[in-house]
Short mmCIF file of C-alpha atoms (C1' of nucleotides) in Angstrom, two decimals:
data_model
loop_
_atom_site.label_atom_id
_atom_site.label_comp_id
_atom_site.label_asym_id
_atom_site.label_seq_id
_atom_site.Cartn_x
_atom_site.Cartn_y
_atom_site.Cartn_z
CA UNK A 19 -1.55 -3.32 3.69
CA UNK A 20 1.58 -3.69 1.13
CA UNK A 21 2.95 -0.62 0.30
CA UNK A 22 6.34 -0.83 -1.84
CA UNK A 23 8.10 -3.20 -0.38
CA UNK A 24 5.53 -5.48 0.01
CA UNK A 25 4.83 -5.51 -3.28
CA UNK A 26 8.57 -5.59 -4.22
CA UNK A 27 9.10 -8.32 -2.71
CA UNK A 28 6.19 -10.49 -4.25
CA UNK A 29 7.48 -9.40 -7.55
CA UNK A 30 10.78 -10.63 -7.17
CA UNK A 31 9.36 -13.44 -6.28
CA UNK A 32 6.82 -13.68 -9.13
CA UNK A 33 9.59 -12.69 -11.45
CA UNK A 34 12.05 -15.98 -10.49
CA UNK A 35 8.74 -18.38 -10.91
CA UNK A 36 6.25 -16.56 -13.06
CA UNK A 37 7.83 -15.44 -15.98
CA UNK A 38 7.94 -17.36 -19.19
CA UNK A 39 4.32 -18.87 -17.71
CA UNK A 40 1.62 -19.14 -20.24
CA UNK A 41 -1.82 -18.74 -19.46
CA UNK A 42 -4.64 -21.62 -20.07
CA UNK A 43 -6.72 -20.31 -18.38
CA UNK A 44 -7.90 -17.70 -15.97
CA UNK A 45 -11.37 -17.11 -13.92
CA UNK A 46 -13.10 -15.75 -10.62
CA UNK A 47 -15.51 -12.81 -9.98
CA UNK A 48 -12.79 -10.29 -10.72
CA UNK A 49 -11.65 -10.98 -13.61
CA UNK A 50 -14.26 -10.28 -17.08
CA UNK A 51 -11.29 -11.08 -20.03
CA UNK A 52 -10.72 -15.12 -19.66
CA UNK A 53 -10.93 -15.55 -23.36
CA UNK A 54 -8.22 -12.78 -24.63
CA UNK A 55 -5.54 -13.95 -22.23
CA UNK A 56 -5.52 -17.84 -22.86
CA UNK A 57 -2.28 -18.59 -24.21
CA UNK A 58 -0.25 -15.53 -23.54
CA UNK A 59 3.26 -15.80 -22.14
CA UNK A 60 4.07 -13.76 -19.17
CA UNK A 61 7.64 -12.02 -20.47
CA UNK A 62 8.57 -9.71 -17.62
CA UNK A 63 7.32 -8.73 -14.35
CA UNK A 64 7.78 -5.11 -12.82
CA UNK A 65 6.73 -2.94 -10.19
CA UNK A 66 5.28 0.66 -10.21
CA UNK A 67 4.16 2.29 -6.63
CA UNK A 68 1.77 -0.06 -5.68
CA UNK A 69 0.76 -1.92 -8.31
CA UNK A 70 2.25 -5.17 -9.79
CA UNK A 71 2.55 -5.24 -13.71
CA UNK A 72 2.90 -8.27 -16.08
CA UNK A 73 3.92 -7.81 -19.69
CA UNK A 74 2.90 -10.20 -22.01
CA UNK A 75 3.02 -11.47 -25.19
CA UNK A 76 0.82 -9.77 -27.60
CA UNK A 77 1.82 -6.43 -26.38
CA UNK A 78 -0.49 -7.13 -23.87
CA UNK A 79 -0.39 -5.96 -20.00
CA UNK A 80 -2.25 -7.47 -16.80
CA UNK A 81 -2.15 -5.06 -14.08
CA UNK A 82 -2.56 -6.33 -9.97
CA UNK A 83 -2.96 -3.79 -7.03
CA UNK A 84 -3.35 -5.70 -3.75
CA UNK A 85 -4.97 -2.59 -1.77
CA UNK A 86 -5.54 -3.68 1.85
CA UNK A 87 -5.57 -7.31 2.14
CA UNK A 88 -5.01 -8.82 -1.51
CA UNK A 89 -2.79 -11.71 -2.00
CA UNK A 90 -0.85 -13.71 -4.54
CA UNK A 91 -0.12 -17.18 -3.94
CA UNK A 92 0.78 -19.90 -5.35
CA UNK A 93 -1.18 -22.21 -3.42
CA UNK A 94 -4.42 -21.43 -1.36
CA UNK A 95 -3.74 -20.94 2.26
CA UNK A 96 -5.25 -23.00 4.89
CA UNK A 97 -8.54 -20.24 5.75
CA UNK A 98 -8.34 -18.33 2.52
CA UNK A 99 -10.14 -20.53 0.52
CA UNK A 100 -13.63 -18.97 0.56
CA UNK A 101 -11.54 -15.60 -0.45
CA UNK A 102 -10.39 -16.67 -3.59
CA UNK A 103 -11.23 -13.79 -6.23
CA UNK A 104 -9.20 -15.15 -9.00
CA UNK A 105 -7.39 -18.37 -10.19
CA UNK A 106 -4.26 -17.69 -13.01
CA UNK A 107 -3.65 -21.15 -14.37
CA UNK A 108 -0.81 -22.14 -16.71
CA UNK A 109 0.04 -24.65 -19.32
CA UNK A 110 1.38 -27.47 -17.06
CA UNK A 111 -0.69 -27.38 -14.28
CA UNK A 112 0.37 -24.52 -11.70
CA UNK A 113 -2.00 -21.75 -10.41
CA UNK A 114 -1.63 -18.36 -9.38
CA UNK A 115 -4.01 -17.61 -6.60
CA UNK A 116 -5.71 -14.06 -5.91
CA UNK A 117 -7.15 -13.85 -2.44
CA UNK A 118 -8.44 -11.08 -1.01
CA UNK A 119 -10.82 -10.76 2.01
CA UNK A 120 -11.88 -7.41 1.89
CA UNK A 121 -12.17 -7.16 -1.98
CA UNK A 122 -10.15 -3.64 -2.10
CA UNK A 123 -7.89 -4.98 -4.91
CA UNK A 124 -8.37 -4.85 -8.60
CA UNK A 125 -6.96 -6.61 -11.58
CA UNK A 126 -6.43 -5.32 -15.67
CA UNK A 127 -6.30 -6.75 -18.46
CA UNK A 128 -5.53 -4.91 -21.42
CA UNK A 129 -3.36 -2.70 -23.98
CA UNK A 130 -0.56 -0.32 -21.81
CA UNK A 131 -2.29 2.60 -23.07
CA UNK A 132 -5.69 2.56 -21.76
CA UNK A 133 -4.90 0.37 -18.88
CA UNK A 134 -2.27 2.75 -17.52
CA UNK A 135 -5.01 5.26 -17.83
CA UNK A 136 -7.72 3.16 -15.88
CA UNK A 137 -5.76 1.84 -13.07
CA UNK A 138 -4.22 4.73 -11.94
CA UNK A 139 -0.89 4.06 -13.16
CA UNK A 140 -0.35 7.31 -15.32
CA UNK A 141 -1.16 9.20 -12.53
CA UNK A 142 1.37 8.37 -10.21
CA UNK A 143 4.26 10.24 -9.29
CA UNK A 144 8.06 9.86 -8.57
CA UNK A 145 9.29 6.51 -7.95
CA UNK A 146 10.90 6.50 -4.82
CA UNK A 147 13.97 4.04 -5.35
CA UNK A 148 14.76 5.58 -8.92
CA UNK A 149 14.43 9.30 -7.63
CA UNK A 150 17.83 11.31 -6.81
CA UNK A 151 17.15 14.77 -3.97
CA UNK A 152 17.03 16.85 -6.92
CA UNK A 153 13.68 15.79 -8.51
CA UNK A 154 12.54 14.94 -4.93
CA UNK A 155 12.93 18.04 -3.93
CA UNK A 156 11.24 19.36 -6.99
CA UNK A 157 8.43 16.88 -7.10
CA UNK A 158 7.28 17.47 -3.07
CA UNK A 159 4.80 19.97 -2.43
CA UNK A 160 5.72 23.45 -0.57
CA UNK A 161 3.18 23.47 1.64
CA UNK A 162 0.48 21.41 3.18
CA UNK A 163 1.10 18.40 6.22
CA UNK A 164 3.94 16.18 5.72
CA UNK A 165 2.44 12.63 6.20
CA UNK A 166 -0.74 13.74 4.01
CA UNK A 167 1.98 14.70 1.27
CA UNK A 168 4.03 11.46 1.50
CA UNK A 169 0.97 9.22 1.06
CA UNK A 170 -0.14 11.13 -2.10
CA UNK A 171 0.70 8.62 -4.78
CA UNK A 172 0.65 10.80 -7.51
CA UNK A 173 3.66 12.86 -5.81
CA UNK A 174 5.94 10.13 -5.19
CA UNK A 175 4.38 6.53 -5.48
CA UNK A 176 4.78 3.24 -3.32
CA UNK A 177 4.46 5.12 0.46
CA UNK A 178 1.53 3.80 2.85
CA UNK A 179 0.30 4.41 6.18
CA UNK A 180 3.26 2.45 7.99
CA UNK A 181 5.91 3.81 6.16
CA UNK A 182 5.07 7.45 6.32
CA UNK A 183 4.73 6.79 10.02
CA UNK A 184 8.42 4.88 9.95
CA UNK A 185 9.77 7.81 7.15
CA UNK A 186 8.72 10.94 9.96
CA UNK A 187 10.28 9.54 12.87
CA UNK A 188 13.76 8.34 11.11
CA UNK A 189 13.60 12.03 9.57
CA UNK A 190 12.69 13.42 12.95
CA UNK A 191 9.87 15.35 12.26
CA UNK A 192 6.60 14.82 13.20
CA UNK A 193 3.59 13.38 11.07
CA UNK A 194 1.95 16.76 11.10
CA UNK A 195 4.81 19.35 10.80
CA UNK A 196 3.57 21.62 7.80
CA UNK A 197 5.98 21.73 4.86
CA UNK A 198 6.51 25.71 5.10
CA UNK A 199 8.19 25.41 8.25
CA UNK A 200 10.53 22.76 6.63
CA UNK A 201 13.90 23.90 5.20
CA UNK A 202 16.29 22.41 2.43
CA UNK A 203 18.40 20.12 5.05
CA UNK A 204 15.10 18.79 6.25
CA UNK A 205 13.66 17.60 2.69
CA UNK A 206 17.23 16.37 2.40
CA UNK A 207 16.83 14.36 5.42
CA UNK A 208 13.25 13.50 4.26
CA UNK A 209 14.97 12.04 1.15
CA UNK A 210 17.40 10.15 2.65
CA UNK A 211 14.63 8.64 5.34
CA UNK A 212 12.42 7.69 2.26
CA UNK A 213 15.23 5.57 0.82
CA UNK A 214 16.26 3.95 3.94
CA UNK A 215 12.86 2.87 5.09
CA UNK A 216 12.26 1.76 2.03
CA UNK A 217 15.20 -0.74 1.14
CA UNK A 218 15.06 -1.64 4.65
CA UNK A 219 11.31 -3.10 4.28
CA UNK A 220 13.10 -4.69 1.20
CA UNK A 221 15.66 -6.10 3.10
CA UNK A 222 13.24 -7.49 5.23
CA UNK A 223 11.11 -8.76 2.98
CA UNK A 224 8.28 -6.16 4.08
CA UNK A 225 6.06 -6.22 7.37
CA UNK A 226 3.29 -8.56 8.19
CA UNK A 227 1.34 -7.04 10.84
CA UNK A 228 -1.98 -8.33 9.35
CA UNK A 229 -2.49 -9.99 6.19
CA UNK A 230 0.61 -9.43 4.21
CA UNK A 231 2.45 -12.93 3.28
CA UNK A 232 4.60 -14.05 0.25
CA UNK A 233 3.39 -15.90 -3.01
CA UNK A 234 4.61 -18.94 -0.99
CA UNK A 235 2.76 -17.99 2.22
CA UNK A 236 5.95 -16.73 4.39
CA UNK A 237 5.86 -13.73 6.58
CA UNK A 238 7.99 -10.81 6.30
CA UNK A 239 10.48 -9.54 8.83
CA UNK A 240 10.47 -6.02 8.86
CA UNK A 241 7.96 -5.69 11.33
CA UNK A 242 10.48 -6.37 14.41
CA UNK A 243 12.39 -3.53 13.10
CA UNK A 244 9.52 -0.91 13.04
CA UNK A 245 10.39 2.07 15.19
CA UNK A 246 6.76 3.77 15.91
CA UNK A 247 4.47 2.03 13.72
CA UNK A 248 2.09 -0.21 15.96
CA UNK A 249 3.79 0.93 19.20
CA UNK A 250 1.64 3.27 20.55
CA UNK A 251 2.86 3.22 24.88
CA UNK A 252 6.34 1.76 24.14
CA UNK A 253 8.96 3.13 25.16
CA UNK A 254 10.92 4.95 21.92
CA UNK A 255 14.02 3.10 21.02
CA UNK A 256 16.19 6.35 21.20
CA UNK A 257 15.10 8.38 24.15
CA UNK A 258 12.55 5.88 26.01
CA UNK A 259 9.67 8.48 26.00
CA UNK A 260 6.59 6.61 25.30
CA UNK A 261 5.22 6.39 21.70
CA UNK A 262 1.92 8.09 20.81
CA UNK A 263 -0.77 7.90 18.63
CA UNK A 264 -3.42 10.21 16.77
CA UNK A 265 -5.25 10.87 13.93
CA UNK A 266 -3.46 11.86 10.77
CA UNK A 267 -5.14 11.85 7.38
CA UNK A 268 -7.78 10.05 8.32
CA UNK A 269 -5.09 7.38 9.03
CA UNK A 270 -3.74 6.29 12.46
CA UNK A 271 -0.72 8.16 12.88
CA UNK A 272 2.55 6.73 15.41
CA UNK A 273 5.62 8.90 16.59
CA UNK A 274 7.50 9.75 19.19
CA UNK A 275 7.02 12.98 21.28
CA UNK A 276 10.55 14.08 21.47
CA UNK A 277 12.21 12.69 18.54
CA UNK A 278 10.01 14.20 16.02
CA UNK A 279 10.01 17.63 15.94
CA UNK A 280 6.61 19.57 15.60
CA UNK A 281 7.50 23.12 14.12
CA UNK A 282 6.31 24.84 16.94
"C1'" DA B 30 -7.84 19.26 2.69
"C1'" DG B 31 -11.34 16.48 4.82
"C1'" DT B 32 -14.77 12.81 4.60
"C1'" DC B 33 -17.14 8.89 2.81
"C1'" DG B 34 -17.72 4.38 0.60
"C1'" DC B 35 -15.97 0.17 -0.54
"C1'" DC B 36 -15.42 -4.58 2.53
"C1'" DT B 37 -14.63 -8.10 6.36
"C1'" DG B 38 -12.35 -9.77 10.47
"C1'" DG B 39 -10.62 -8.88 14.84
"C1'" DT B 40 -10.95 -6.63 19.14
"C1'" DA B 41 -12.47 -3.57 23.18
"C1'" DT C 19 -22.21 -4.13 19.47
"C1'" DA C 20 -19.51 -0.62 17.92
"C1'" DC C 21 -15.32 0.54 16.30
"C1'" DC C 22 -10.87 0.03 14.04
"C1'" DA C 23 -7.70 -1.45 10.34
"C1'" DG C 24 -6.11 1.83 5.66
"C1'" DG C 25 -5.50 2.03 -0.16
"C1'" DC C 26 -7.77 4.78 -3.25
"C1'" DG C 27 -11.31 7.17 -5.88
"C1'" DA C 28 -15.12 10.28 -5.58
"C1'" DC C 29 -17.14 14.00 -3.69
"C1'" DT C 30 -17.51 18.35 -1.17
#
DNA sequence: AGTCGCCTGGTA
DNA sequence: TACCAGGCGACT
């Protein structure tokens, strides 16, 4: 499941070994535009929310989101070979392998314009890192649950299931609170959670609780620092009630009973 | 706002 | 064998 910085961390690492590439090729069941891309150069690598973005020559843009279990890598893992959905291959011989075992993830090929349009990409919201609490606070929505409204991508993009979960409890308010009962020093506080959960998953070089390695197969750290997510009957790190879990937007939901306060 | 469908592997 | 994992779009 990558969420931000997941996929912030693959791009930093696509950007020191990917850029200047040029294509020579590209194939698999995802991809339907192998002739258009042959000898592109990749120029520069970013990030938006979720999704990975290449600019290349040609004014030309491919777009990756990784969904639940996509991968990148620059060689195929021991086991992932019959999940290959794409092979990127350059002028000189290296390969840029897209794995992906339950097929969630997409790929797009194309002109900003329309792609941005068609992947979702114009519909996405704040971006968390380059936000300030002003247009935070003016971007999140007055009323509705909490988690459900940091997971909406089109409010502010790049937050999944863990981090919400991680966001809540460092905020100290739980998954479920509804946003009327939450006043300015709490979205403050919200704010402030956002970035530090964030740019510590960065720091870490993101969780791998499942699927999530980097282009050159290593595991992220962040995991051991995880304060609810995944700890559902451990004791909480600051007051040693036990963690619980429930149902929240669909979405298995961790916090802690006493930490995070309900509203009630 | 809630639920389903897309998928497959891992687990109770 | 049934359920769970959860990103996202579509539908209600």
């Amino acid at each position: 499941m990558p969420e931000l910085p997941e996929v912030e961390t693959i791009v930093r690492e696509l950007r020191e070994y990917a850029v200047g590439k040029e294509f020579s090729n590209v194939e698999g069941d995802l991809v339907d535009f192998n002739s258009e891309i042959k000898g592109l150069v990749i120029k520069a690598i970013k990030r938006r929310g979720k999704y990975i973005i290449f600019g290349l020559s040609g004014e030309k843009l491919l777009v990756i989101h990784l969904r639940m279990t996509g991968c990148l890598m620059w060689e195929v893992q021991a086991g992932r070979e019959k999940y290959i959905r794409a092979v990127f291959s350059f002028t000189g011989g290296t390969q840029l392998i897209f794995s992906d075992v339950r097929k969630f993830g997409r790929i797009w090929f194309g002109e900003e314009k329309k792609l941005f349009k068609k992947s979702g990409i114009s519909r996405l919201g704040l971006e968390p890192l380059e936000s300030n609490l002003q247009n935070f606070h003016k971007v999140f929505p007055r009323r509705g649950i909490l988690k459900n409204s940091l997971l909406r991508q089109d409010m502010i993009s790049g937050i999944g299931n863990i981090y919400a979960d991680e966001i809540c409890f460092k905020a100290g308010l739980h998954p479920s609170i509804r946003i009327e009962k939450l006043k300015a020093e709490d979205i403050k506080r919200l704010y402030l959670s956002v970035q530090l959960c964030l740019r510590e998953g960065i720091k870490h070089c993101g969780v791998s609780v499942s699927d999530f390695v980097g282009t050159r197969g290593e595991l992220g750290k962040h995991q051991k620092y995880l304060q609810v997510y995944g700890r559902k009957g451990d004791p909480c790190y600051k007051c040693g009630s036990l963690i619980q879990k429930t149902k929240t937007a669909g979405r298995g939901t961790f916090y802690c009973p006493d930490c995070q306060r309900t509203g009630n």
